[in-house]
């Protein structure tokens, strides 16, 4: 078949052959090689508006921005349709869906056959990380979705400059994505095409391939993000001795002008983007953003661990984002942004729950219906998003694109724990910190009087994102100490902004006040803040935290820093059950850490 080819095709032979093979399978009418230029981006937005996928927002209120409403059945990552197709099920481990690679390829090849008829196949060469950085990696996504191409423009570095760095290398991640809706007749395209019955988000770690079919949304379709930068990269990191993590990266500057970089792993919906862009309440301190979702870290020649943000934009959850909760995120999305599944105001702007104190009197909701306050439905989908270039963030650190990355002093782990877990706790050492990361959890139900809530474990916030057996992943973390001297390793902390009092209210104000915890961590790394050894780790006493100007009763602070020995002991059985899932692949060291914790706790609760 004679296909039109546009854009700037690669000279890389392996790439050209692969694109031809995939085009033979999917049978698109045309192929476009993306150059990554602003002209191309403008063309993509116009194309989305023309096809009915997007609407322009008012150019005075949100310059160069569009609103997209997805199919109501395609609004989030689909974990039950996500597969790790490693050679054996044991390699994927108990936390991933698995199918044998040949079997999955068989299923997918049947679905991909002719799936792009009537459409254009876009070839997106992208770099995760600054182009040419020694930590960055290249991927190629093939897709038939204009929405995906436009989002990838913002979320990654796209285009000819990536092909230039690639040369004739065959070392790139191959991603194929289709919405799975061929256009065969004269019927009009849907505003948001997606396959109603077949959805597959699949990964082949051994061959560094991603195949995604049927969904056009977020992490299912923007393959650079969760699929490449976490699931495939975690396997590469294991094989090559580095870390690919679900972590924010922030820069913290003290009043004396000293800088430290901190990463943080938190499950979805625990305020990661807010922490990455936090405005400190303590005078003289400054937080700047390097990244809000993913960190790739490698040891440098100096023995320190250096991190880059592999992404170039934010794909942030909109609801809850306001000038109070995160002004920097809202200001980042002031222009040049794609909004997905938000509500629209009468004057052509977007709105979502909690964006403003007062709800607008009338809106069009995310499924295009009239909406009024009190009508009983949310105006925006709870997973509505903004896609925004990171450089538009008012507090983006000037070095956020430094190809060397930034050296990491401390790492945070956190979850939502209304009970038991204190505000902050420093690990005794690396292996104790890995233990804390491995038992990260949130409570699914509030604790009843005297009982402990059910824990949902999300180790290192990687449960949906680790591309191999999680027992081996813990072992990989433990092996990091062998790569440098102990004094060079980042310090590890378990933080919890969500502890509640007996009245069910949060004890800690959170948001900008979290800077007080960051200050203590900063000073610990410098050796200038005190801590006390407790059975669970090293904790600040109330007097070790900077509480100047903090409107918090002393009792609340005492409770926030109390070691609830019986509460911890009551969770041990759940931790044991969580560990049992990993069988013989759970490192013995972690069982030893758990046993040592129990011994220390029994010592104090006797
Ligand atoms: C995300 C997530 O979208 O973690 O970043 O789910
Ligand atoms: Mn995330």
XYZ file of C-alpha atoms and ligand atoms in Angstrom:
613
model
C 0.000 0.000 0.000
C 1.168 3.533 -0.806
C 1.107 5.535 2.398
C 1.838 9.212 2.609
C 4.816 9.928 4.807
C 5.314 13.356 6.381
C 7.651 14.967 8.899
C 11.296 14.091 9.321
C 11.893 10.307 9.009
C 14.792 8.781 10.921
C 17.971 7.545 9.305
C 18.263 4.868 12.011
C 17.856 1.602 10.099
C 16.548 -0.461 13.032
C 13.942 2.186 13.777
C 12.816 2.561 10.170
C 12.436 -1.221 9.828
C 10.433 -1.471 13.066
C 8.113 1.389 12.033
C 7.555 -0.313 8.648
C 6.773 -3.615 10.382
C 4.283 -1.995 12.753
C 2.676 -0.070 9.877
C 2.283 -3.334 7.950
C 0.476 -4.754 10.991
C -1.699 -1.744 11.867
C -2.278 -0.504 8.285
C -2.548 3.266 8.858
C -3.352 5.494 5.870
C -0.407 7.781 6.611
C 2.730 8.025 8.744
C 3.929 11.238 10.354
C 7.385 11.513 11.950
C 7.167 14.114 14.723
C 9.785 16.857 14.722
C 8.813 18.227 18.139
C 8.524 21.832 16.934
C 6.123 24.474 18.292
C 4.586 24.587 14.794
C 3.856 20.890 15.045
C 2.272 21.346 18.519
C 0.062 24.155 17.175
C -0.974 21.893 14.310
C -1.832 19.076 16.768
C -4.077 21.325 18.864
C -5.842 22.649 15.770
C -6.323 19.063 14.583
C -7.885 18.060 17.919
C -10.247 21.037 17.824
C -11.146 20.318 14.203
C -11.986 16.660 14.962
C -14.114 17.580 17.990
C -11.707 16.019 20.540
C -10.818 19.416 22.048
C -12.248 22.906 22.500
C -10.254 26.088 22.715
C -10.492 27.795 26.088
C -10.902 31.562 26.196
C -7.607 32.958 24.966
C -7.592 35.809 27.506
C -8.200 33.484 30.436
C -6.119 30.430 29.363
C -3.957 31.357 26.402
C -3.171 28.552 23.962
C -5.056 25.959 26.012
C -7.711 23.381 25.260
C -10.272 21.311 27.118
C -10.684 17.651 26.194
C -13.522 15.444 27.430
C -12.791 11.725 27.259
C -15.207 8.876 26.821
C -16.818 8.357 30.266
C -15.562 4.753 30.186
C -11.928 5.789 29.683
C -10.961 8.062 32.562
C -8.081 6.454 34.483
C -5.261 3.939 34.506
C -6.653 0.412 34.237
C -4.561 -1.676 36.616
C -6.593 -4.846 36.035
C -5.774 -4.600 32.295
C -2.056 -3.924 32.900
C 0.329 -6.849 32.340
C 4.009 -7.552 32.840
C 4.884 -10.160 30.211
C 8.231 -11.344 31.498
C 9.503 -14.771 30.392
C 8.161 -16.452 33.552
C 5.355 -15.574 35.949
C 7.822 -15.670 38.790
C 9.771 -12.772 37.215
C 6.615 -10.627 37.280
C 5.940 -11.602 40.881
C 2.733 -11.672 42.912
C 1.879 -7.982 42.524
C 1.574 -7.915 38.709
C -0.809 -9.468 36.187
C 1.170 -11.776 33.939
C 0.851 -13.498 30.596
C 3.556 -15.324 28.654
C 5.100 -13.005 26.025
C 4.161 -15.227 23.055
C 0.591 -15.623 24.237
C 0.178 -11.872 24.769
C 1.800 -11.049 21.415
C -0.642 -13.487 19.810
C -3.647 -11.762 21.377
C -2.353 -8.305 20.571
C -1.312 -9.023 16.995
C -4.895 -10.103 16.337
C -6.178 -6.833 17.772
C -3.570 -4.626 16.092
C -4.191 -6.049 12.641
C -5.672 -3.201 10.634
C -6.474 -1.212 13.797
C -5.175 2.078 12.347
C -7.076 1.950 9.058
C -8.314 5.402 8.126
C -5.921 7.005 10.627
C -2.395 8.414 10.747
C 0.367 6.635 12.630
C 2.489 9.204 14.458
C 6.107 8.310 15.236
C 7.171 10.083 18.445
C 10.891 9.973 19.198
C 11.185 11.047 22.850
C 13.838 11.393 25.502
C 13.049 10.660 29.144
C 15.402 13.156 30.764
C 17.332 16.054 29.254
C 18.373 15.144 25.705
C 21.878 13.679 25.822
C 22.044 13.362 29.645
C 23.996 10.248 30.689
C 20.995 9.286 32.859
C 18.374 9.940 30.121
C 16.888 7.183 27.929
C 15.268 7.234 24.517
C 11.959 5.724 23.526
C 9.823 5.687 20.413
C 6.062 5.728 20.747
C 3.910 4.905 17.738
C 0.324 6.055 18.200
C -2.831 6.837 16.251
C -4.039 9.386 18.832
C -3.501 13.119 18.283
C -4.222 13.647 21.986
C -1.337 11.349 22.900
C 1.070 13.142 20.553
C 0.118 16.544 21.967
C 0.503 15.359 25.572
C 3.836 13.662 24.825
C 5.081 17.005 23.413
C 4.585 18.507 26.877
C 5.437 15.534 29.083
C 8.670 14.495 27.327
C 11.304 15.975 25.008
C 10.127 15.051 21.519
C 11.511 15.268 18.020
C 14.381 15.366 15.589
C 16.947 16.309 18.256
C 16.231 12.942 19.894
C 16.861 11.115 16.610
C 20.142 13.026 16.280
C 21.331 11.763 19.688
C 20.135 8.235 18.854
C 22.214 7.902 15.692
C 22.198 4.229 14.626
C 21.728 2.909 18.186
C 19.284 0.050 18.642
C 19.001 0.781 22.368
C 15.567 2.399 22.584
C 12.269 1.380 24.169
C 9.701 0.433 21.533
C 6.130 1.455 22.376
C 3.089 0.804 20.188
C -0.211 2.421 21.118
C -3.569 2.375 19.398
C -6.973 3.555 20.492
C -8.223 0.415 18.750
C -10.902 1.983 16.547
C -10.198 1.739 12.797
C -12.102 4.109 10.518
C -13.242 1.887 7.736
C -16.253 3.549 6.154
C -17.657 6.997 5.894
C -18.699 7.200 9.556
C -17.519 10.226 11.526
C -14.818 9.663 14.134
C -15.827 9.757 17.805
C -14.559 12.807 19.734
C -12.669 10.363 21.986
C -12.155 7.076 20.164
C -11.385 4.109 22.424
C -12.148 0.433 22.240
C -15.204 -0.434 24.334
C -14.328 -4.106 24.871
C -10.575 -4.643 24.605
C -8.061 -2.782 26.714
C -4.495 -4.009 27.241
C -1.543 -2.128 28.751
C 1.319 -4.574 28.343
C 5.036 -4.578 29.003
C 7.729 -6.919 27.730
C 10.664 -6.093 30.004
C 13.104 -8.549 28.413
C 12.802 -6.880 25.014
C 12.089 -3.372 26.373
C 8.756 -3.195 24.536
C 5.387 -1.668 25.462
C 2.114 -2.479 23.717
C -0.990 -0.541 24.642
C -4.390 -1.050 23.048
C -7.868 0.342 23.480
C -7.454 3.279 25.920
C -6.455 6.848 25.099
C -6.112 8.075 28.698
C -3.098 9.191 30.736
C -0.750 6.501 31.959
C -2.426 3.933 29.676
C -1.493 5.862 26.557
C 1.295 8.373 27.277
C 3.813 5.564 27.249
C 6.801 7.618 28.419
C 5.373 8.030 31.915
C 4.359 4.967 33.961
C 5.022 2.334 31.247
C 8.531 3.421 30.237
C 9.867 5.598 33.083
C 8.711 3.187 35.805
C 7.767 -0.326 34.652
C 10.407 -0.834 31.931
C 12.982 1.469 33.555
C 12.723 -0.329 36.913
C 13.905 -3.486 35.134
C 16.724 -1.619 33.353
C 17.687 -0.061 36.686
C 17.812 -3.506 38.331
C 19.970 -4.856 35.493
C 22.311 -1.859 35.446
C 22.517 -0.899 39.137
C 20.474 2.291 39.420
C 17.010 3.340 40.676
C 13.846 4.256 38.732
C 11.347 5.449 41.325
C 7.859 6.908 41.792
C 9.291 9.941 43.560
C 9.143 13.724 43.533
C 12.419 15.659 43.633
C 12.640 18.959 45.512
C 15.358 21.501 46.185
C 15.476 22.920 49.699
C 17.460 26.065 50.471
C 18.128 27.144 54.058
C 18.223 30.760 55.266
C 22.022 30.450 55.180
C 21.786 29.711 51.455
C 22.796 26.033 51.685
C 21.053 23.691 49.271
C 19.949 20.069 49.657
C 17.937 17.891 47.302
C 15.300 15.495 48.623
C 13.210 12.847 46.874
C 9.890 11.486 48.154
C 7.797 8.393 47.415
C 4.091 8.732 48.179
C 1.186 6.722 46.776
C -1.206 8.504 44.388
C -3.445 11.060 46.165
C -1.078 11.788 49.096
C -0.086 15.300 47.973
C 3.107 14.606 46.045
C 2.671 17.510 43.636
C 1.805 19.793 46.581
C 4.994 18.832 48.427
C 7.128 19.264 45.306
C 5.864 22.882 44.959
C 5.433 23.739 48.637
C 5.640 27.303 49.933
C 7.403 27.117 53.332
C 5.796 28.872 56.273
C 9.131 29.197 58.082
C 10.980 32.394 57.247
C 14.042 32.215 55.022
C 13.468 28.690 53.701
C 12.814 28.034 50.021
C 11.460 24.987 48.164
C 11.945 24.685 44.419
C 10.732 21.915 42.142
C 12.819 19.473 40.118
C 10.062 16.902 39.516
C 6.655 15.887 40.871
C 6.264 12.186 39.983
C 9.314 10.211 38.855
C 13.027 10.172 39.742
C 15.834 8.275 38.015
C 18.926 8.016 40.193
C 22.486 6.849 39.545
C 25.665 6.993 41.584
C 28.126 9.567 40.277
C 31.918 9.279 40.184
C 31.904 11.245 43.471
C 29.975 8.416 45.209
C 26.811 10.475 45.617
C 23.421 9.474 44.232
C 22.355 11.858 41.427
C 18.736 12.236 40.309
C 17.015 13.507 37.196
C 13.344 14.091 36.538
C 12.802 12.094 33.345
C 9.662 14.089 32.514
C 9.271 17.559 31.008
C 5.780 18.376 32.237
C 3.194 17.780 34.942
C 0.180 15.536 34.391
C -1.450 16.745 37.573
C -4.730 15.811 39.225
C -6.904 18.934 38.923
C -9.618 18.515 41.618
C -8.408 19.874 44.938
C -5.792 22.116 43.305
C -6.392 25.732 44.344
C -4.581 28.968 45.162
C -4.698 27.731 48.772
C -3.576 24.108 48.346
C -1.008 24.597 45.570
C -0.788 28.046 43.972
C 2.339 27.063 42.046
C 0.535 24.218 40.275
C -2.375 26.471 39.393
C -0.043 29.180 38.083
C 1.901 26.561 36.085
C -1.313 25.676 34.270
C -2.188 29.288 33.440
C -1.396 28.819 29.727
C -0.177 26.351 27.083
C -2.019 23.535 28.840
C -4.287 20.645 27.971
C -7.132 20.101 30.448
C -8.830 16.713 30.466
C -12.245 15.991 31.991
C -12.539 19.326 33.803
C -15.765 21.334 33.871
C -16.136 24.467 31.728
C -17.351 27.877 32.854
C -19.751 30.041 30.856
C -16.886 32.369 29.946
C -14.735 29.622 28.450
C -12.421 28.722 31.325
C -12.001 25.458 33.267
C -13.191 24.676 36.790
C -12.957 21.734 39.156
C -13.943 20.901 42.718
C -12.274 23.117 45.353
C -10.604 25.326 42.729
C -12.395 28.344 44.233
C -14.133 28.893 47.586
C -17.388 29.643 45.821
C -18.742 27.273 43.217
C -19.722 28.967 39.940
C -23.510 29.286 39.641
C -23.607 27.287 36.409
C -21.137 25.126 34.494
C -20.912 22.504 31.799
C -19.697 19.361 33.532
C -17.084 16.967 32.195
C -19.733 14.901 30.383
C -21.115 18.054 28.716
C -24.234 18.318 30.895
C -25.464 21.530 32.565
C -24.294 21.601 36.181
C -25.361 23.673 39.185
C -24.073 23.686 42.771
C -25.903 21.129 44.875
C -26.988 19.033 41.873
C -25.360 16.016 43.498
C -22.711 15.267 40.847
C -19.106 16.388 40.680
C -18.543 18.949 37.922
C -15.097 17.591 37.042
C -14.173 13.925 36.921
C -12.265 13.096 40.153
C -9.277 12.094 37.979
C -9.452 15.225 35.791
C -5.973 16.393 34.781
C -3.900 19.315 33.551
C -0.953 18.734 31.238
C 1.470 21.597 31.682
C 5.102 22.295 30.751
C 7.292 22.031 33.878
C 9.232 25.171 32.950
C 6.047 27.209 33.534
C 6.138 26.378 37.252
C 6.941 29.604 39.151
C 9.255 27.660 41.499
C 10.962 25.363 39.018
C 14.627 25.123 40.054
C 16.993 26.626 37.478
C 18.975 23.357 37.424
C 15.938 21.130 36.818
C 17.288 20.202 33.379
C 20.930 19.803 34.393
C 22.024 16.692 32.460
C 24.099 15.540 35.471
C 21.030 15.604 37.732
C 21.136 16.771 41.356
C 22.799 15.018 44.332
C 20.292 13.522 46.783
C 20.748 13.957 50.561
C 17.508 12.409 51.840
C 14.572 10.332 50.683
C 11.068 10.345 52.153
C 8.526 7.543 52.270
C 4.934 8.267 53.252
C 1.352 7.091 53.189
C -1.985 8.018 54.723
C -1.911 6.718 58.278
C -4.528 8.233 60.611
C -3.050 6.170 63.446
C 0.232 4.717 64.729
C 2.816 6.263 62.353
C 4.406 9.476 63.703
C 4.909 12.735 61.813
C 8.506 11.873 60.963
C 10.967 9.127 61.760
C 14.563 8.717 60.582
C 15.818 5.244 59.665
C 18.758 3.957 61.738
C 20.598 3.046 58.555
C 19.993 2.101 54.908
C 18.650 -1.403 55.533
C 16.270 -0.151 58.197
C 15.144 2.517 55.710
C 14.522 -0.115 53.037
C 12.451 -1.977 55.628
C 10.388 1.201 56.189
C 9.931 1.637 52.415
C 8.852 -1.983 52.070
C 6.048 -1.568 54.652
C 4.702 1.749 53.310
C 0.957 1.634 53.582
C -2.266 3.564 53.866
C -5.239 2.734 56.033
C -8.294 1.743 54.057
C -10.685 2.194 56.960
C -10.440 4.553 59.886
C -9.386 2.877 63.085
C -12.215 1.940 65.403
C -11.610 2.566 69.098
C -8.738 0.365 70.216
C -8.357 -1.384 66.862
C -6.082 -0.698 63.943
C -7.386 0.085 60.453
C -6.798 -2.325 57.606
C -3.551 -1.523 55.844
C -3.174 -1.359 52.086
C 0.522 -1.851 51.470
C 2.104 0.102 48.662
C 5.842 -0.516 49.059
C 7.892 2.493 47.860
C 4.619 3.673 46.162
C 5.628 1.236 43.407
C 2.919 -1.413 43.707
C 1.326 -0.618 40.307
C 4.632 0.383 38.721
C 7.341 -2.177 39.510
C 8.139 -4.145 36.342
C 9.458 -7.255 38.104
C 9.179 -9.367 41.258
C 8.835 -7.016 44.209
C 10.894 -9.298 46.460
C 13.811 -8.820 44.051
C 13.063 -5.093 43.982
C 13.586 -4.914 47.776
C 16.849 -6.836 47.277
C 17.898 -4.316 44.624
C 17.318 -1.438 47.055
C 19.341 -3.260 49.715
C 22.212 -3.790 47.248
C 22.645 -0.026 46.767
C 24.857 0.216 49.862
C 27.481 -1.880 48.074
C 27.890 0.866 45.481
C 29.287 3.653 47.654
C 30.492 4.395 51.176
C 27.825 4.561 53.933
C 28.431 8.284 54.498
C 27.492 9.009 50.871
C 24.120 7.232 51.041
C 21.047 9.456 51.330
C 19.289 9.310 54.711
C 15.850 7.698 54.697
C 12.723 9.008 56.460
C 9.164 7.803 56.993
C 6.776 10.786 57.134
C 3.040 10.934 57.805
C 1.067 14.163 57.419
C -2.239 12.354 58.041
C -2.285 11.297 61.709
C -5.627 12.076 63.353
C -6.646 12.844 66.928
C -9.407 11.165 68.927
C -11.865 13.689 67.457
C -11.105 12.335 63.945
C -9.449 15.620 62.871
C -5.968 15.835 61.367
C -3.408 16.677 64.054
C -0.943 18.294 61.651
C -1.894 21.282 59.447
C 0.191 19.970 56.504
C 0.834 21.963 53.290
C 3.368 24.784 53.898
C 3.847 23.680 57.526
C 5.489 20.497 56.232
C 8.530 22.732 55.736
C 9.132 22.353 59.500
C 9.679 18.636 58.982
C 11.869 19.348 55.953
C 13.950 21.730 58.079
C 14.557 19.014 60.700
C 15.554 16.549 57.970
C 17.860 19.141 56.396
C 19.542 19.820 59.754
C 19.836 16.066 60.484
C 21.710 15.647 57.203
C 23.998 18.474 58.308
C 24.463 16.910 61.751
C 23.017 19.961 63.530
C 19.600 18.671 64.705
C 18.973 16.264 67.568
C 16.915 13.088 67.585
C 16.121 10.362 70.095
C 16.483 6.669 69.411
C 13.154 4.863 69.736
C 12.156 1.298 68.818
C 10.848 2.464 65.440
C 13.685 4.814 64.487
C 15.077 8.245 65.324
C 12.459 10.864 66.159
C 12.636 14.562 66.951
C 11.473 15.614 70.396
C 8.867 18.403 70.214
C 11.651 20.868 71.040
C 13.752 19.618 68.097
C 11.186 20.852 65.573
C 10.968 24.520 64.646
C 7.524 25.454 65.984
C 7.914 29.212 65.929
C 4.683 30.793 64.703
C 2.969 27.414 64.542
C -0.554 27.464 65.884
C -0.619 23.940 67.304
C -1.467 22.812 70.845
C 1.485 21.178 72.571
C -0.595 18.000 73.150
C -1.072 17.620 69.429
C 2.677 17.851 68.808
C 3.374 15.328 71.555
C 0.838 12.959 70.035
C 2.279 13.462 66.535
C 5.692 12.369 67.807
C 4.511 9.623 70.171
C 5.692 6.073 69.571
C 2.539 3.984 69.762
C 4.264 0.700 70.655
C 1.065 -1.328 71.051
C -0.324 0.132 67.814
C 2.844 -0.931 65.961
C 2.728 -4.399 67.511
C -0.874 -4.739 66.399
C 0.173 -4.192 62.762
C 2.916 -6.840 62.789
C 0.590 -9.613 61.699
C -0.485 -7.588 58.679
C 3.152 -6.896 57.809
C 3.899 -10.620 58.050
C 1.002 -11.388 55.684
C 2.219 -8.691 53.302
C 5.736 -10.187 53.374
C 4.413 -13.732 52.904
C 3.268 -12.770 49.378
C 6.906 -12.535 48.285
C 7.798 -16.049 49.460
C 11.446 -17.026 49.217
C 12.240 -13.892 47.139
C 11.775 -11.688 50.203
C 15.284 -10.745 51.383
C 16.049 -12.341 54.757
C 17.322 -8.982 55.940
C 13.768 -7.615 55.898
C 12.437 -10.462 58.041
C 15.332 -9.764 60.421
C 14.435 -6.073 60.515
C 10.828 -6.946 61.351
C 11.925 -9.332 64.115
C 14.295 -6.698 65.518
C 11.485 -4.122 65.501
C 9.220 -6.478 67.421
C 11.946 -7.126 70.014
C 12.543 -3.401 70.490
C 8.797 -2.681 70.754
C 8.241 -5.467 73.291
C 11.092 -3.995 75.307
C 9.233 -0.712 75.779
C 5.658 -1.966 76.029
C 6.431 -4.475 78.777
C -0.160 9.325 38.641
C -0.393 8.195 39.555
O -1.001 9.591 37.773
O 0.479 7.932 40.383
O 0.902 9.973 38.755
O -1.436 7.538 39.455
Mn 2.294 9.061 40.046
